[in-house]
Amino acid sequence: LCDDDPAFLSEVSLQTTNTLDRLGIPFVLHAFTSMEQLSAPVLAACDIALLDVDFEQKRYTGIDIAKKLRSVRKDAVIIFITNYIEYAPEGYEVQAFRYLLKKDLHRRLPEYLQAAALRLKSTRQTFKIKIHGEVIDIPLRQVLYMESQGRKVIVHIKKDTSMKEYTYYASISQLEKQLAENGFLRIHKSYLVNMRYLKAFRHDKAILSTDILLPVSQTNYAARKQEYLFWKGC
């Protein structure tokens, strides 16, 4: 946690502690009032960061802190806590997970922390598939989408800049149930998408961050759209 207002930082610390205790999530909490206090070991160990955006009388912002964190922890979940929602577009550069207005701290922080914990869990989990008797572990964070073709499922994965496919026997309906809490959305009878890569979800098509276009089913579209918006924090 990092905020230049000690009183507000104390309140964020209390709310965070109460929420994570209630959820039964073990944690170690570090709270700082300036970027200068952040050591390399703390940044390297950071899973979730709650950062103020505007630091008064400082030459840096919370965006700068987030960039420093991103340089050592690509998978850290970043939540900005601010009075100024106009900073939101800058958050795309550091892949901010949520923006929380300070006036909404008590109402929204528990929800955002729970969502952040689920996001973190999904980035660390692996997905097991069996091909020709061999069990393969695939990190869920690498799965772009899954495609059903008859009795088989094609798993499309992205690792760094390369793409790869695995084909095996499976039911996409069962996979939908299995992976729902990990941020996977059934956008069509034949497609299950990892929402971390879903750039746009429209009534006629879905656009992934890799610019892949996928069809969208009109059946239950409104409900699916709400799931996607909730996952994004809108």
Tab-separated table of N, CA and C in Angstrom, residues 1 3 5-19 22 50-52 79-83 99-113:
chain	number	residue	atom	x	y	z
A	1	LEU	N	0.851	-1.176	0.000
A	1	LEU	CA	0.000	0.000	0.000
A	1	LEU	C	0.892	1.232	0.000
A	3	ASP	N	0.450	5.548	-0.053
A	3	ASP	CA	-0.346	6.783	-0.086
A	3	ASP	C	0.361	7.805	0.784
A	5	ASP	N	-0.868	10.259	2.404
A	5	ASP	CA	-1.687	10.707	3.531
A	5	ASP	C	-1.674	9.607	4.597
A	6	PRO	N	-0.935	9.790	5.710
A	6	PRO	CA	-0.818	8.732	6.722
A	6	PRO	C	-2.157	8.267	7.280
A	7	ALA	N	-3.084	9.214	7.475
A	7	ALA	CA	-4.380	8.849	8.043
A	7	ALA	C	-5.165	7.964	7.075
A	8	PHE	N	-5.165	8.335	5.796
A	8	PHE	CA	-5.883	7.538	4.805
A	8	PHE	C	-5.195	6.190	4.607
A	9	LEU	N	-3.866	6.194	4.633
A	9	LEU	CA	-3.116	4.947	4.494
A	9	LEU	C	-3.475	3.983	5.617
A	10	SER	N	-3.630	4.518	6.818
A	10	SER	CA	-4.020	3.688	7.958
A	10	SER	C	-5.407	3.083	7.744
A	11	GLU	N	-6.313	3.875	7.169
A	11	GLU	CA	-7.663	3.386	6.908
A	11	GLU	C	-7.654	2.295	5.831
A	12	VAL	N	-6.860	2.485	4.787
A	12	VAL	CA	-6.736	1.464	3.743
A	12	VAL	C	-6.153	0.179	4.330
A	13	SER	N	-5.151	0.326	5.189
A	13	SER	CA	-4.532	-0.837	5.828
A	13	SER	C	-5.550	-1.618	6.646
A	14	LEU	N	-6.373	-0.886	7.407
A	14	LEU	CA	-7.381	-1.539	8.242
A	14	LEU	C	-8.409	-2.270	7.386
A	15	GLN	N	-8.901	-1.588	6.335
A	15	GLN	CA	-9.902	-2.196	5.460
A	15	GLN	C	-9.341	-3.422	4.740
A	16	THR	N	-8.096	-3.327	4.308
A	16	THR	CA	-7.453	-4.443	3.615
A	16	THR	C	-7.280	-5.637	4.548
A	17	THR	N	-6.803	-5.367	5.754
A	17	THR	CA	-6.617	-6.429	6.742
A	17	THR	C	-7.935	-7.122	7.068
A	18	ASN	N	-8.972	-6.339	7.323
A	18	ASN	CA	-10.283	-6.911	7.665
A	18	ASN	C	-10.837	-7.760	6.527
A	19	THR	N	-10.689	-7.262	5.298
A	19	THR	CA	-11.236	-7.977	4.139
A	19	THR	C	-10.513	-9.296	3.905
A	22	ARG	N	-11.296	-11.822	6.535
A	22	ARG	CA	-12.649	-12.374	6.350
A	22	ARG	C	-12.673	-13.408	5.228
A	50	LEU	N	-1.971	-1.489	-3.839
A	50	LEU	CA	-2.988	-0.445	-3.738
A	50	LEU	C	-2.245	0.883	-3.694
A	51	LEU	N	-2.349	1.670	-4.757
A	51	LEU	CA	-1.514	2.854	-4.924
A	51	LEU	C	-2.340	4.121	-5.081
A	52	ASP	N	-1.968	5.134	-4.304
A	52	ASP	CA	-2.503	6.469	-4.548
A	52	ASP	C	-1.940	6.951	-5.882
A	79	ILE	N	-4.192	-1.834	-8.153
A	79	ILE	CA	-5.426	-1.075	-7.943
A	79	ILE	C	-5.036	0.346	-7.562
A	80	PHE	N	-5.487	1.314	-8.338
A	80	PHE	CA	-5.233	2.716	-8.014
A	80	PHE	C	-6.373	3.257	-7.170
A	81	ILE	N	-6.016	3.945	-6.081
A	81	ILE	CA	-6.995	4.586	-5.207
A	81	ILE	C	-6.774	6.089	-5.329
A	82	THR	N	-7.778	6.813	-5.774
A	82	THR	CA	-7.554	8.213	-6.134
A	82	THR	C	-8.820	9.053	-6.003
A	83	ASN	N	-8.625	10.349	-5.948
A	83	ASN	CA	-9.747	11.290	-6.022
A	83	ASN	C	-10.011	11.727	-7.455
A	99	TYR	N	-9.692	1.022	-10.771
A	99	TYR	CA	-9.557	2.362	-10.213
A	99	TYR	C	-10.629	2.516	-9.148
A	100	LEU	N	-10.227	2.933	-7.967
A	100	LEU	CA	-11.152	3.074	-6.843
A	100	LEU	C	-11.119	4.512	-6.353
A	101	LEU	N	-12.262	5.174	-6.398
A	101	LEU	CA	-12.340	6.528	-5.861
A	101	LEU	C	-12.274	6.466	-4.336
A	102	LYS	N	-11.540	7.395	-3.739
A	102	LYS	CA	-11.352	7.361	-2.281
A	102	LYS	C	-12.665	7.440	-1.525
A	103	LYS	N	-13.616	8.162	-2.106
A	103	LYS	CA	-14.908	8.294	-1.412
A	103	LYS	C	-15.681	6.966	-1.390
A	104	ASP	N	-15.281	6.029	-2.259
A	104	ASP	CA	-15.959	4.731	-2.328
A	104	ASP	C	-15.170	3.615	-1.636
A	105	LEU	N	-14.157	3.990	-0.858
A	105	LEU	CA	-13.258	2.996	-0.263
A	105	LEU	C	-14.007	1.904	0.482
A	106	HIS	N	-14.871	2.278	1.420
A	106	HIS	CA	-15.554	1.299	2.263
A	106	HIS	C	-16.505	0.426	1.444
A	107	ARG	N	-17.125	0.996	0.446
A	107	ARG	CA	-18.132	0.273	-0.339
A	107	ARG	C	-17.517	-0.670	-1.358
A	108	ARG	N	-16.411	-0.274	-1.987
A	108	ARG	CA	-15.895	-1.046	-3.115
A	108	ARG	C	-14.608	-1.839	-2.851
A	109	LEU	N	-13.819	-1.440	-1.846
A	109	LEU	CA	-12.531	-2.110	-1.640
A	109	LEU	C	-12.666	-3.615	-1.395
A	110	PRO	N	-13.588	-4.076	-0.528
A	110	PRO	CA	-13.696	-5.537	-0.323
A	110	PRO	C	-13.949	-6.291	-1.627
A	111	GLU	N	-14.842	-5.760	-2.450
A	111	GLU	CA	-15.158	-6.391	-3.743
A	111	GLU	C	-13.930	-6.426	-4.651
A	112	TYR	N	-13.194	-5.317	-4.690
A	112	TYR	CA	-12.026	-5.228	-5.567
A	112	TYR	C	-10.898	-6.144	-5.092
A	113	LEU	N	-10.722	-6.233	-3.781
A	113	LEU	CA	-9.677	-7.122	-3.252
A	113	LEU	C	-9.992	-8.582	-3.538
